[in-house]
Amino acid sequence: MAVYRKVYRFRMEPTRAQGEALLRMAGARRFVWNWGLARRKEAYAATGKGLTYNQQAAELTALKKQPKMAWLREADSQLLQQALKDLDLAFTAFFEKRAGFPRFKSKKRDEPRFRIPQRVKVEDSKVYVPKVGWVRIRQSQPVDCPIKGATFKRDGEGHWYVTLTAEFEMPDVPLPPANPERVVGIDLGLKDFAVLSDGTRIAPPKFYRRAMKKLRKAQRELSRKQKRSKNRDKARHRLNRVHARVRNQRQDWLHKLTTDLVQKYDGLCIEDLNLKGMAKTKLSLSVLDAALGEFRRQLEYKSIWYRKHLAVIDRYFPSSKLCRECGAINQNLALSDRVWTCECGAVHERDLNAAQNIRAEGIRNIPVAVGHTETLNAWGEGVRPARCRQSSLNQESHAL
Ligand SMILES: [Zn+2]
């Protein structure tokens, strides 16, 4: 049995009292994080050594016994321990040069959030939060596997969301072979969000352009405000609100798209995340980047969940430059070339050619049903070494 992770995210509808209780939990988490960080710094200054998670957990137990710290006991104890674990992870990331030095959490700058590793339940469109109680949620889908952890977060719009990480097991029996007619290559881009090897074009969502404008405006306003001023706080709030709205719209749109794709096809071939030198602004790149990453993440877990094949092509595979008729590689292909002619005479529409090449490369790693013969490319199979790999689902998807 292999164990996979699935993620659910629901909007919460706390009562006013529950909203305040959630904020207190987030406040307790922030307090413990900051206290833990300060303690590590002190210990380092005094002894030249940091503190381990176990040392800090013992210190936390002592801290909670102090009379003036009684309020901390109102928070779920696992939530507080989780704050120290998150801090420990942040230090590990720092030592491994994956992240900067952990910084203090600020009430103004950081969105309220906390994590609970256990004892969170979902029933009848309600989520059980230890020490807060049953909070109503907009449950858009059933939670059909055991919950292994929950993150609660209030976004820039002031809405609370719960992200549940669940685990499910899948027997290690091989997937049924795919009907090659239902294997698709997907080329991701900016002009079209995706072009499929069967010619389908998926336009970027309509809200994109408008969102981009609003983000740019909100960012400009923020940068014009004086540091540490009231107006700057307001501008930061506005920017957070725009970010939150874009994220929510993007999530809804992507969920619908990935579910449609996984239901429609037996096999899906995509390129490894690769922005292919798309000449764009930093902002549009960051938004696109997030959308592509999320698209990939959803496709990965949904293809496991729906038992479909997913082939991820190496990012150095020249999907756009390769002529699918003769196998020649067009080294002179420029980013602006939407249509190009190969020396063999074939005329290619850039993204469609790429999608079809991605499909041809990916299907080599997908068992196809007997009785169907996959049409080979003109230059036959095995010219290039296989560079596909089956995707694996192993990253932690929390973004704390
Ligand atoms: Zn050619």
Short mmCIF file of N, CA and C and ligand atoms in Angstrom, two decimals, residues 322-329 340-346 348, ligand 1:
data_model
loop_
_atom_site.label_atom_id
_atom_site.label_comp_id
_atom_site.label_asym_id
_atom_site.label_seq_id
_atom_site.Cartn_x
_atom_site.Cartn_y
_atom_site.Cartn_z
N LEU A 322 11.30 21.18 -31.27
CA LEU A 322 11.41 19.90 -31.96
C LEU A 322 10.34 19.79 -33.05
N CYS A 323 10.76 19.41 -34.26
CA CYS A 323 9.79 19.18 -35.33
C CYS A 323 9.21 17.79 -35.15
N ARG A 324 7.91 17.70 -35.03
CA ARG A 324 7.33 16.39 -34.75
C ARG A 324 7.27 15.53 -36.00
N GLU A 325 7.52 16.15 -37.18
CA GLU A 325 7.50 15.39 -38.43
C GLU A 325 8.83 14.70 -38.67
N CYS A 326 9.95 15.43 -38.51
CA CYS A 326 11.24 14.86 -38.89
C CYS A 326 12.20 14.73 -37.71
N GLY A 327 11.87 15.29 -36.54
CA GLY A 327 12.74 15.15 -35.37
C GLY A 327 13.87 16.16 -35.33
N ALA A 328 13.91 17.08 -36.30
CA ALA A 328 14.96 18.11 -36.28
C ALA A 328 14.68 19.12 -35.17
N ILE A 329 15.73 19.74 -34.66
CA ILE A 329 15.56 20.74 -33.62
C ILE A 329 15.89 22.11 -34.19
N TRP A 340 6.24 28.40 -37.06
CA TRP A 340 7.55 28.28 -37.70
C TRP A 340 7.55 27.14 -38.71
N THR A 341 8.49 27.24 -39.67
CA THR A 341 8.58 26.24 -40.73
C THR A 341 9.89 25.48 -40.57
N CYS A 342 9.79 24.18 -40.54
CA CYS A 342 10.98 23.35 -40.40
C CYS A 342 11.66 23.19 -41.75
N GLU A 343 12.93 22.82 -41.73
CA GLU A 343 13.66 22.61 -42.99
C GLU A 343 13.02 21.51 -43.84
N CYS A 344 12.29 20.59 -43.15
CA CYS A 344 11.63 19.51 -43.90
C CYS A 344 10.36 20.00 -44.58
N GLY A 345 9.98 21.23 -44.32
CA GLY A 345 8.80 21.79 -44.96
C GLY A 345 7.57 21.84 -44.07
N ALA A 346 7.62 21.15 -42.92
CA ALA A 346 6.46 21.13 -42.03
C ALA A 346 6.27 22.51 -41.40
N HIS A 348 4.63 24.55 -38.30
CA HIS A 348 4.17 24.25 -36.95
C HIS A 348 3.59 25.46 -36.25
ZN ZN B 1 10.92 18.83 -39.77
#
